[in-house]
Amino acid sequence: MASSSGSPRVDAESDFMKARRHQVLSSLAARLRNDVEDVVQSMSFDEVVGALGRKAENYVGTKVIPLDAIVGSVDKVRDFDRRFRPTSAVNRQRWERLARATRTGEVIPPIDVYQIGDYYFVRDGHHRVSVARSLGVKLIEARVTAIETFLTPVGIDARRDLELKFWRRLMLQRVPFTGEARAAVAVDDPADYGEIAEAVEAWATRTMQAEGAYMDPDTMARRWYAEEFKPVVEMIEEAGVRGGDERPAEAYLRVACERYRLIREHEWNAEVMAAVKKGKRRK
């Protein structure tokens, strides 16, 4: 718990100034490191849900949660940083009233939060969280509503991680990989997920035309992984053309794109047409 001068009013004023000073210094340090702002900025609940995909929600009830697990906000991402230090003095009086109440032992009502995996996002009670963290409190009582998402909520330590999650979710909704395939088809560049989805759908179209039968999305994902992806990745490994830090899916895309480029560069000329003329007519 924070130190006390014996005057709750003076202590509350000091608490606020200390929190603001730490927030300013943290922001300045991020700029000097040429770091992105989202490392220190509070995360947006809507952005996280938009990236992971919302499936359902369930009210859990009131429980005690760790303050360190509260990483974002529903509607006040610019008012507090990632550690819930105030980013301005706009609501200073409200903040100090809560600090005085906390220091004098008044009953503070629970906050309201959304829970996504191990992360919590404040719906109501931002100042209560800010004051509690400033005073060194580790736990806080909260009314919790759990959100179930399409993607597993891991690896979202900064807002910049959300773009990769967003494009991966879109790919998996187009191509519903499961199990081993879902884990294997992973890349570091968000744009690659769109290329993977297109490659799978193109392969499925050619296969359906050749077989004269419809292929549902689940079958498409399963067969492409078994009949196309795994054999090609094995060939890449055997040929020794996979980069040292290259993921299997990234190596597949690179080789597939190079093959497509070579095919596109074939010229239409008299020799080609003569060869076609000698060939058999399509059945």
PDB file of C-alpha atoms in Angstrom:
ATOM      1  CA  MET A   1       0.000   0.000   0.000  1.00  0.00           C
ATOM      2  CA  ALA A   2       1.163   3.567  -0.693  1.00  0.00           C
ATOM      3  CA  SER A   3       2.713   5.659   2.054  1.00  0.00           C
ATOM      4  CA  SER A   4       0.600   8.094   4.070  1.00  0.00           C
ATOM      5  CA  SER A   5       1.201  11.637   5.317  1.00  0.00           C
ATOM      6  CA  GLY A   6      -1.774  11.521   7.677  1.00  0.00           C
ATOM      7  CA  SER A   7      -3.916  13.711   5.400  1.00  0.00           C
ATOM      8  CA  PRO A   8      -6.077  11.726   2.947  1.00  0.00           C
ATOM      9  CA  ARG A   9      -6.613  14.861   0.823  1.00  0.00           C
ATOM     10  CA  VAL A  10      -2.910  15.603   0.494  1.00  0.00           C
ATOM     11  CA  ASP A  11      -2.129  11.952  -0.112  1.00  0.00           C
ATOM     12  CA  ALA A  12      -4.774  11.703  -2.849  1.00  0.00           C
ATOM     13  CA  GLU A  13      -3.342  14.761  -4.611  1.00  0.00           C
ATOM     14  CA  SER A  14       0.127  13.247  -4.378  1.00  0.00           C
ATOM     15  CA  ASP A  15      -1.169   9.919  -5.692  1.00  0.00           C
ATOM     16  CA  PHE A  16      -2.612  11.578  -8.782  1.00  0.00           C
ATOM     17  CA  MET A  17       0.512  13.604  -9.535  1.00  0.00           C
ATOM     18  CA  LYS A  18       2.662  10.504  -9.158  1.00  0.00           C
ATOM     19  CA  ALA A  19       0.425   8.493 -11.508  1.00  0.00           C
ATOM     20  CA  ARG A  20       0.472  11.288 -14.114  1.00  0.00           C
ATOM     21  CA  ARG A  21       4.250  11.661 -13.861  1.00  0.00           C
ATOM     22  CA  HIS A  22       4.794   7.948 -14.406  1.00  0.00           C
ATOM     23  CA  GLN A  23       2.431   7.948 -17.386  1.00  0.00           C
ATOM     24  CA  VAL A  24       4.237  10.870 -19.037  1.00  0.00           C
ATOM     25  CA  LEU A  25       7.669   9.331 -18.450  1.00  0.00           C
ATOM     26  CA  SER A  26       6.490   5.961 -19.813  1.00  0.00           C
ATOM     27  CA  SER A  27       5.110   7.583 -22.968  1.00  0.00           C
ATOM     28  CA  LEU A  28       8.286   9.615 -23.444  1.00  0.00           C
ATOM     29  CA  ALA A  29      10.466   6.525 -23.035  1.00  0.00           C
ATOM     30  CA  ALA A  30       8.410   4.716 -25.704  1.00  0.00           C
ATOM     31  CA  ARG A  31       8.941   7.600 -28.125  1.00  0.00           C
ATOM     32  CA  LEU A  32      12.669   7.756 -27.449  1.00  0.00           C
ATOM     33  CA  ARG A  33      12.911   4.030 -28.159  1.00  0.00           C
ATOM     34  CA  ASN A  34      10.973   4.652 -31.379  1.00  0.00           C
ATOM     35  CA  ASP A  35       8.489   2.165 -29.983  1.00  0.00           C
ATOM     36  CA  VAL A  36       4.881   2.031 -31.092  1.00  0.00           C
ATOM     37  CA  GLU A  37       2.297   3.754 -28.928  1.00  0.00           C
ATOM     38  CA  ASP A  38       0.162   0.642 -28.568  1.00  0.00           C
ATOM     39  CA  VAL A  39       2.722  -0.836 -26.191  1.00  0.00           C
ATOM     40  CA  VAL A  40       1.654   1.689 -23.556  1.00  0.00           C
ATOM     41  CA  GLN A  41      -1.862   2.533 -24.757  1.00  0.00           C
ATOM     42  CA  SER A  42      -4.841   0.754 -23.258  1.00  0.00           C
ATOM     43  CA  MET A  43      -6.274  -1.903 -25.592  1.00  0.00           C
ATOM     44  CA  SER A  44      -9.689  -1.499 -27.175  1.00  0.00           C
ATOM     45  CA  PHE A  45     -12.255  -4.178 -26.364  1.00  0.00           C
ATOM     46  CA  ASP A  46     -14.019  -3.634 -29.697  1.00  0.00           C
ATOM     47  CA  GLU A  47     -10.767  -4.023 -31.644  1.00  0.00           C
ATOM     48  CA  VAL A  48      -9.872  -7.237 -29.827  1.00  0.00           C
ATOM     49  CA  VAL A  49     -13.326  -8.750 -30.323  1.00  0.00           C
ATOM     50  CA  GLY A  50     -13.299  -7.614 -33.948  1.00  0.00           C
ATOM     51  CA  ALA A  51     -10.003  -9.396 -34.530  1.00  0.00           C
ATOM     52  CA  LEU A  52     -10.814 -12.618 -32.664  1.00  0.00           C
ATOM     53  CA  GLY A  53     -14.467 -12.884 -33.663  1.00  0.00           C
ATOM     54  CA  ARG A  54     -17.310 -12.841 -31.161  1.00  0.00           C
ATOM     55  CA  LYS A  55     -19.277 -16.057 -30.704  1.00  0.00           C
ATOM     56  CA  ALA A  56     -21.154 -15.761 -27.404  1.00  0.00           C
ATOM     57  CA  GLU A  57     -21.163 -14.131 -23.982  1.00  0.00           C
ATOM     58  CA  ASN A  58     -22.018 -15.354 -20.525  1.00  0.00           C
ATOM     59  CA  TYR A  59     -22.358 -13.488 -17.232  1.00  0.00           C
ATOM     60  CA  VAL A  60     -20.030 -15.195 -14.766  1.00  0.00           C
ATOM     61  CA  GLY A  61     -20.878 -13.220 -11.632  1.00  0.00           C
ATOM     62  CA  THR A  62     -18.823 -11.250  -9.116  1.00  0.00           C
ATOM     63  CA  LYS A  63     -15.300 -12.420  -8.363  1.00  0.00           C
ATOM     64  CA  VAL A  64     -11.892 -11.102  -7.414  1.00  0.00           C
ATOM     65  CA  ILE A  65      -9.537 -10.635 -10.367  1.00  0.00           C
ATOM     66  CA  PRO A  66      -5.859  -9.572 -10.640  1.00  0.00           C
ATOM     67  CA  LEU A  67      -5.400  -5.941 -11.582  1.00  0.00           C
ATOM     68  CA  ASP A  68      -2.443  -6.839 -13.807  1.00  0.00           C
ATOM     69  CA  ALA A  69      -4.815  -8.861 -16.015  1.00  0.00           C
ATOM     70  CA  ILE A  70      -6.869  -5.750 -16.846  1.00  0.00           C
ATOM     71  CA  VAL A  71      -5.384  -4.605 -20.155  1.00  0.00           C
ATOM     72  CA  GLY A  72      -8.025  -2.525 -21.869  1.00  0.00           C
ATOM     73  CA  SER A  73     -11.270  -0.643 -21.956  1.00  0.00           C
ATOM     74  CA  VAL A  74     -14.599  -0.643 -23.736  1.00  0.00           C
ATOM     75  CA  ASP A  75     -14.788   3.101 -24.323  1.00  0.00           C
ATOM     76  CA  LYS A  76     -11.938   4.961 -22.574  1.00  0.00           C
ATOM     77  CA  VAL A  77      -8.780   3.730 -24.325  1.00  0.00           C
ATOM     78  CA  ARG A  78      -7.416   7.267 -24.637  1.00  0.00           C
ATOM     79  CA  ASP A  79      -8.102   8.294 -21.031  1.00  0.00           C
ATOM     80  CA  PHE A  80      -5.761   5.726 -19.468  1.00  0.00           C
ATOM     81  CA  ASP A  81      -2.596   3.927 -20.556  1.00  0.00           C
ATOM     82  CA  ARG A  82      -1.981   0.180 -20.465  1.00  0.00           C
ATOM     83  CA  ARG A  83      -1.287   0.313 -16.694  1.00  0.00           C
ATOM     84  CA  PHE A  84      -4.371   2.513 -16.207  1.00  0.00           C
ATOM     85  CA  ARG A  85      -2.464   5.660 -15.357  1.00  0.00           C
ATOM     86  CA  PRO A  86      -4.459   8.782 -16.357  1.00  0.00           C
ATOM     87  CA  THR A  87      -3.317  10.390 -19.610  1.00  0.00           C
ATOM     88  CA  SER A  88      -4.594  13.851 -18.672  1.00  0.00           C
ATOM     89  CA  ALA A  89      -5.858  15.890 -15.723  1.00  0.00           C
ATOM     90  CA  VAL A  90      -9.396  16.185 -17.091  1.00  0.00           C
ATOM     91  CA  ASN A  91     -10.978  13.973 -14.401  1.00  0.00           C
ATOM     92  CA  ARG A  92      -8.502  14.761 -11.653  1.00  0.00           C
ATOM     93  CA  GLN A  93     -11.118  15.674  -9.026  1.00  0.00           C
ATOM     94  CA  ARG A  94     -13.034  12.440  -9.543  1.00  0.00           C
ATOM     95  CA  TRP A  95      -9.800  10.435  -9.387  1.00  0.00           C
ATOM     96  CA  GLU A  96      -8.714  12.127  -6.131  1.00  0.00           C
ATOM     97  CA  ARG A  97     -12.145  11.617  -4.516  1.00  0.00           C
ATOM     98  CA  LEU A  98     -11.838   7.889  -5.160  1.00  0.00           C
ATOM     99  CA  ALA A  99      -8.266   7.890  -3.846  1.00  0.00           C
ATOM    100  CA  ARG A 100      -9.396   9.587  -0.616  1.00  0.00           C
ATOM    101  CA  ALA A 101     -12.289   7.143  -0.248  1.00  0.00           C
ATOM    102  CA  THR A 102      -9.973   4.180  -0.764  1.00  0.00           C
ATOM    103  CA  ARG A 103      -7.413   5.499   1.730  1.00  0.00           C
ATOM    104  CA  THR A 104     -10.058   6.108   4.401  1.00  0.00           C
ATOM    105  CA  GLY A 105     -11.515   2.618   4.028  1.00  0.00           C
ATOM    106  CA  GLU A 106     -14.824   3.450   2.372  1.00  0.00           C
ATOM    107  CA  VAL A 107     -16.596   0.594   0.607  1.00  0.00           C
ATOM    108  CA  ILE A 108     -15.829   0.764  -3.111  1.00  0.00           C
ATOM    109  CA  PRO A 109     -18.370  -0.982  -5.374  1.00  0.00           C
ATOM    110  CA  PRO A 110     -17.190  -3.691  -7.794  1.00  0.00           C
ATOM    111  CA  ILE A 111     -16.122  -2.708 -11.279  1.00  0.00           C
ATOM    112  CA  ASP A 112     -17.706  -4.209 -14.411  1.00  0.00           C
ATOM    113  CA  VAL A 113     -15.483  -6.035 -16.898  1.00  0.00           C
ATOM    114  CA  TYR A 114     -15.540  -8.229 -19.980  1.00  0.00           C
ATOM    115  CA  GLN A 115     -13.291 -11.282 -19.821  1.00  0.00           C
ATOM    116  CA  ILE A 116     -11.628 -12.660 -22.957  1.00  0.00           C
ATOM    117  CA  GLY A 117      -9.415 -15.586 -22.027  1.00  0.00           C
ATOM    118  CA  ASP A 118      -6.986 -14.305 -19.403  1.00  0.00           C
ATOM    119  CA  TYR A 119      -7.583 -10.667 -20.365  1.00  0.00           C
ATOM    120  CA  TYR A 120     -10.048  -8.226 -18.804  1.00  0.00           C
ATOM    121  CA  PHE A 121     -11.538  -5.050 -20.294  1.00  0.00           C
ATOM    122  CA  VAL A 122     -13.239  -2.401 -18.168  1.00  0.00           C
ATOM    123  CA  ARG A 123     -16.868  -1.531 -18.908  1.00  0.00           C
ATOM    124  CA  ASP A 124     -17.378   0.598 -15.803  1.00  0.00           C
ATOM    125  CA  GLY A 125     -14.906   1.546 -13.071  1.00  0.00           C
ATOM    126  CA  HIS A 126     -11.879   2.914 -14.929  1.00  0.00           C
ATOM    127  CA  HIS A 127     -11.022   5.379 -12.161  1.00  0.00           C
ATOM    128  CA  ARG A 128     -11.383   2.676  -9.507  1.00  0.00           C
ATOM    129  CA  VAL A 129      -8.883   0.526 -11.417  1.00  0.00           C
ATOM    130  CA  SER A 130      -6.525   3.472 -11.865  1.00  0.00           C
ATOM    131  CA  VAL A 131      -6.591   4.402  -8.187  1.00  0.00           C
ATOM    132  CA  ALA A 132      -6.183   0.812  -7.029  1.00  0.00           C
ATOM    133  CA  ARG A 133      -3.132   0.291  -9.230  1.00  0.00           C
ATOM    134  CA  SER A 134      -1.653   3.588  -8.097  1.00  0.00           C
ATOM    135  CA  LEU A 135      -1.975   2.505  -4.467  1.00  0.00           C
ATOM    136  CA  GLY A 136      -0.283  -0.832  -5.102  1.00  0.00           C
ATOM    137  CA  VAL A 137      -3.405  -2.988  -4.784  1.00  0.00           C
ATOM    138  CA  LYS A 138      -3.074  -6.375  -6.517  1.00  0.00           C
ATOM    139  CA  LEU A 139      -6.678  -7.609  -6.641  1.00  0.00           C
ATOM    140  CA  ILE A 140     -10.050  -5.999  -7.273  1.00  0.00           C
ATOM    141  CA  GLU A 141     -13.659  -7.141  -7.052  1.00  0.00           C
ATOM    142  CA  ALA A 142     -15.422  -7.222 -10.424  1.00  0.00           C
ATOM    143  CA  ARG A 143     -18.694  -8.240 -12.052  1.00  0.00           C
ATOM    144  CA  VAL A 144     -17.494 -10.396 -14.928  1.00  0.00           C
ATOM    145  CA  THR A 145     -19.061 -11.166 -18.313  1.00  0.00           C
ATOM    146  CA  ALA A 146     -17.088 -13.769 -20.272  1.00  0.00           C
ATOM    147  CA  ILE A 147     -16.825 -13.440 -24.051  1.00  0.00           C
ATOM    148  CA  GLU A 148     -16.286 -16.546 -26.196  1.00  0.00           C
ATOM    149  CA  THR A 149     -14.302 -15.836 -29.367  1.00  0.00           C
ATOM    150  CA  PHE A 150     -13.711 -17.644 -32.652  1.00  0.00           C
ATOM    151  CA  LEU A 151      -9.926 -17.542 -32.202  1.00  0.00           C
ATOM    152  CA  THR A 152      -8.193 -18.498 -28.970  1.00  0.00           C
ATOM    153  CA  PRO A 153      -7.366 -15.234 -27.128  1.00  0.00           C
ATOM    154  CA  VAL A 154      -3.595 -15.604 -26.829  1.00  0.00           C
ATOM    155  CA  GLY A 155      -0.716 -13.559 -28.203  1.00  0.00           C
ATOM    156  CA  ILE A 156      -2.457 -10.174 -28.119  1.00  0.00           C
ATOM    157  CA  ASP A 157      -0.018  -8.337 -25.893  1.00  0.00           C
ATOM    158  CA  ALA A 158      -0.191  -5.195 -28.038  1.00  0.00           C
ATOM    159  CA  ARG A 159      -2.716  -3.700 -30.427  1.00  0.00           C
ATOM    160  CA  ARG A 160      -0.425  -4.374 -33.394  1.00  0.00           C
ATOM    161  CA  ASP A 161      -0.972  -8.122 -32.824  1.00  0.00           C
ATOM    162  CA  LEU A 162      -4.640  -7.746 -33.727  1.00  0.00           C
ATOM    163  CA  GLU A 163      -4.141  -7.363 -37.486  1.00  0.00           C
ATOM    164  CA  LEU A 164      -2.560 -10.812 -37.709  1.00  0.00           C
ATOM    165  CA  LYS A 165      -5.397 -12.291 -35.638  1.00  0.00           C
ATOM    166  CA  PHE A 166      -8.010 -10.550 -37.800  1.00  0.00           C
ATOM    167  CA  TRP A 167      -6.704 -11.969 -41.094  1.00  0.00           C
ATOM    168  CA  ARG A 168      -6.158 -15.419 -39.594  1.00  0.00           C
ATOM    169  CA  ARG A 169      -9.775 -15.441 -38.435  1.00  0.00           C
ATOM    170  CA  LEU A 170     -11.000 -14.515 -41.915  1.00  0.00           C
ATOM    171  CA  MET A 171      -8.922 -17.310 -43.437  1.00  0.00           C
ATOM    172  CA  LEU A 172     -10.228 -19.895 -40.972  1.00  0.00           C
ATOM    173  CA  GLN A 173     -13.787 -18.839 -41.649  1.00  0.00           C
ATOM    174  CA  ARG A 174     -13.208 -19.434 -45.360  1.00  0.00           C
ATOM    175  CA  VAL A 175     -11.090 -22.569 -44.872  1.00  0.00           C
ATOM    176  CA  PRO A 176     -12.031 -24.311 -41.584  1.00  0.00           C
ATOM    177  CA  PHE A 177      -8.743 -26.029 -40.703  1.00  0.00           C
ATOM    178  CA  THR A 178      -8.756 -28.128 -37.547  1.00  0.00           C
ATOM    179  CA  GLY A 179      -6.229 -29.953 -35.383  1.00  0.00           C
ATOM    180  CA  GLU A 180      -2.775 -30.408 -36.885  1.00  0.00           C
ATOM    181  CA  ALA A 181      -3.634 -28.413 -40.009  1.00  0.00           C
ATOM    182  CA  ARG A 182      -4.910 -25.433 -38.027  1.00  0.00           C
ATOM    183  CA  ALA A 183      -1.625 -25.257 -36.116  1.00  0.00           C
ATOM    184  CA  ALA A 184       0.588 -25.818 -39.162  1.00  0.00           C
ATOM    185  CA  VAL A 185      -0.979 -23.208 -41.420  1.00  0.00           C
ATOM    186  CA  ALA A 186       0.394 -20.175 -39.585  1.00  0.00           C
ATOM    187  CA  VAL A 187       2.307 -17.175 -40.924  1.00  0.00           C
ATOM    188  CA  ASP A 188       3.780 -13.926 -39.614  1.00  0.00           C
ATOM    189  CA  ASP A 189       2.585 -11.586 -42.387  1.00  0.00           C
ATOM    190  CA  PRO A 190      -1.171 -10.857 -42.172  1.00  0.00           C
ATOM    191  CA  ALA A 191      -1.489 -10.591 -45.966  1.00  0.00           C
ATOM    192  CA  ASP A 192      -0.296 -14.191 -46.355  1.00  0.00           C
ATOM    193  CA  TYR A 193      -3.507 -15.507 -44.815  1.00  0.00           C
ATOM    194  CA  GLY A 194      -5.509 -14.110 -47.719  1.00  0.00           C
ATOM    195  CA  GLU A 195      -3.154 -15.795 -50.180  1.00  0.00           C
ATOM    196  CA  ILE A 196      -3.495 -19.123 -48.374  1.00  0.00           C
ATOM    197  CA  ALA A 197      -7.299 -18.943 -48.526  1.00  0.00           C
ATOM    198  CA  GLU A 198      -7.169 -18.161 -52.243  1.00  0.00           C
ATOM    199  CA  ALA A 199      -4.701 -20.994 -52.888  1.00  0.00           C
ATOM    200  CA  VAL A 200      -6.910 -23.514 -51.083  1.00  0.00           C
ATOM    201  CA  GLU A 201     -10.082 -22.405 -52.865  1.00  0.00           C
ATOM    202  CA  ALA A 202      -8.345 -22.466 -56.262  1.00  0.00           C
ATOM    203  CA  TRP A 203      -7.053 -25.979 -55.574  1.00  0.00           C
ATOM    204  CA  ALA A 204     -10.538 -27.092 -54.510  1.00  0.00           C
ATOM    205  CA  THR A 205     -12.082 -25.621 -57.673  1.00  0.00           C
ATOM    206  CA  ARG A 206      -9.642 -27.503 -59.910  1.00  0.00           C
ATOM    207  CA  THR A 207     -10.169 -30.705 -57.944  1.00  0.00           C
ATOM    208  CA  MET A 208     -13.969 -30.456 -58.104  1.00  0.00           C
ATOM    209  CA  GLN A 209     -13.816 -29.859 -61.860  1.00  0.00           C
ATOM    210  CA  ALA A 210     -11.542 -32.868 -62.328  1.00  0.00           C
ATOM    211  CA  GLU A 211     -13.657 -35.151 -60.130  1.00  0.00           C
ATOM    212  CA  GLY A 212     -17.049 -33.768 -61.127  1.00  0.00           C
ATOM    213  CA  ALA A 213     -18.198 -33.632 -57.522  1.00  0.00           C
ATOM    214  CA  TYR A 214     -18.884 -30.902 -54.963  1.00  0.00           C
ATOM    215  CA  MET A 215     -16.522 -30.453 -52.013  1.00  0.00           C
ATOM    216  CA  ASP A 216     -17.819 -28.802 -48.821  1.00  0.00           C
ATOM    217  CA  PRO A 217     -15.510 -26.413 -46.869  1.00  0.00           C
ATOM    218  CA  ASP A 218     -14.555 -28.968 -44.208  1.00  0.00           C
ATOM    219  CA  THR A 219     -13.595 -31.530 -46.834  1.00  0.00           C
ATOM    220  CA  MET A 220     -11.753 -28.860 -48.811  1.00  0.00           C
ATOM    221  CA  ALA A 221      -9.636 -27.898 -45.805  1.00  0.00           C
ATOM    222  CA  ARG A 222      -8.880 -31.506 -44.866  1.00  0.00           C
ATOM    223  CA  ARG A 223      -8.003 -32.688 -48.372  1.00  0.00           C
ATOM    224  CA  TRP A 224      -5.907 -29.635 -49.306  1.00  0.00           C
ATOM    225  CA  TYR A 225      -3.795 -30.077 -46.210  1.00  0.00           C
ATOM    226  CA  ALA A 226      -3.300 -33.812 -46.787  1.00  0.00           C
ATOM    227  CA  GLU A 227      -3.031 -33.887 -50.590  1.00  0.00           C
ATOM    228  CA  GLU A 228      -1.387 -30.548 -51.363  1.00  0.00           C
ATOM    229  CA  PHE A 229       0.200 -28.804 -48.414  1.00  0.00           C
ATOM    230  CA  LYS A 230       1.951 -31.692 -46.668  1.00  0.00           C
ATOM    231  CA  PRO A 231       3.428 -33.280 -49.818  1.00  0.00           C
ATOM    232  CA  VAL A 232       4.705 -29.924 -51.117  1.00  0.00           C
ATOM    233  CA  VAL A 233       6.234 -28.990 -47.747  1.00  0.00           C
ATOM    234  CA  GLU A 234       7.946 -32.388 -47.634  1.00  0.00           C
ATOM    235  CA  MET A 235       9.373 -31.740 -51.113  1.00  0.00           C
ATOM    236  CA  ILE A 236      10.601 -28.329 -50.006  1.00  0.00           C
ATOM    237  CA  GLU A 237      12.314 -29.836 -46.984  1.00  0.00           C
ATOM    238  CA  GLU A 238      13.936 -32.599 -49.055  1.00  0.00           C
ATOM    239  CA  ALA A 239      15.160 -30.076 -51.643  1.00  0.00           C
ATOM    240  CA  GLY A 240      16.636 -27.887 -48.907  1.00  0.00           C
ATOM    241  CA  VAL A 241      14.985 -24.712 -50.186  1.00  0.00           C
ATOM    242  CA  ARG A 242      13.226 -23.671 -46.958  1.00  0.00           C
ATOM    243  CA  GLY A 243      14.701 -20.640 -45.198  1.00  0.00           C
ATOM    244  CA  GLY A 244      16.082 -21.085 -41.712  1.00  0.00           C
ATOM    245  CA  ASP A 245      13.411 -18.903 -40.026  1.00  0.00           C
ATOM    246  CA  GLU A 246      10.682 -19.612 -42.559  1.00  0.00           C
ATOM    247  CA  ARG A 247       7.480 -21.241 -41.386  1.00  0.00           C
ATOM    248  CA  PRO A 248       6.203 -24.236 -43.422  1.00  0.00           C
ATOM    249  CA  ALA A 249       3.190 -22.261 -44.663  1.00  0.00           C
ATOM    250  CA  GLU A 250       5.428 -19.352 -45.676  1.00  0.00           C
ATOM    251  CA  ALA A 251       7.734 -21.705 -47.585  1.00  0.00           C
ATOM    252  CA  TYR A 252       4.728 -23.261 -49.336  1.00  0.00           C
ATOM    253  CA  LEU A 253       3.432 -19.852 -50.416  1.00  0.00           C
ATOM    254  CA  ARG A 254       6.819 -18.721 -51.698  1.00  0.00           C
ATOM    255  CA  VAL A 255       7.302 -21.837 -53.817  1.00  0.00           C
ATOM    256  CA  ALA A 256       3.688 -21.861 -55.024  1.00  0.00           C
ATOM    257  CA  CYS A 257       3.882 -18.197 -56.052  1.00  0.00           C
ATOM    258  CA  GLU A 258       7.167 -18.803 -57.884  1.00  0.00           C
ATOM    259  CA  ARG A 259       5.656 -21.739 -59.748  1.00  0.00           C
ATOM    260  CA  TYR A 260       2.673 -19.610 -60.742  1.00  0.00           C
ATOM    261  CA  ARG A 261       4.969 -16.805 -61.895  1.00  0.00           C
ATOM    262  CA  LEU A 262       6.892 -19.180 -64.144  1.00  0.00           C
ATOM    263  CA  ILE A 263       3.670 -20.515 -65.646  1.00  0.00           C
ATOM    264  CA  ARG A 264       2.424 -16.995 -66.363  1.00  0.00           C
ATOM    265  CA  GLU A 265       5.675 -16.081 -68.118  1.00  0.00           C
ATOM    266  CA  HIS A 266       5.182 -18.760 -70.810  1.00  0.00           C
ATOM    267  CA  GLU A 267       4.626 -16.933 -74.088  1.00  0.00           C
ATOM    268  CA  TRP A 268       1.876 -17.581 -76.586  1.00  0.00           C
ATOM    269  CA  ASN A 269       3.687 -17.944 -79.946  1.00  0.00           C
ATOM    270  CA  ALA A 270       3.684 -19.964 -83.172  1.00  0.00           C
ATOM    271  CA  GLU A 271       5.703 -22.789 -81.641  1.00  0.00           C
ATOM    272  CA  VAL A 272       3.266 -23.158 -78.791  1.00  0.00           C
ATOM    273  CA  MET A 273       0.271 -23.202 -81.151  1.00  0.00           C
ATOM    274  CA  ALA A 274       1.965 -25.759 -83.390  1.00  0.00           C
ATOM    275  CA  ALA A 275       2.545 -27.995 -80.385  1.00  0.00           C
ATOM    276  CA  VAL A 276      -1.086 -27.601 -79.370  1.00  0.00           C
ATOM    277  CA  LYS A 277      -2.233 -28.478 -82.901  1.00  0.00           C
ATOM    278  CA  LYS A 278      -0.290 -31.746 -82.828  1.00  0.00           C
ATOM    279  CA  GLY A 279      -1.738 -32.656 -79.448  1.00  0.00           C
ATOM    280  CA  LYS A 280      -4.929 -34.558 -78.790  1.00  0.00           C
ATOM    281  CA  ARG A 281      -8.234 -32.784 -78.504  1.00  0.00           C
ATOM    282  CA  ARG A 282      -9.634 -32.539 -74.976  1.00  0.00           C
ATOM    283  CA  LYS A 283     -12.226 -35.158 -74.201  1.00  0.00           C
TER     284      LYS A 283
END
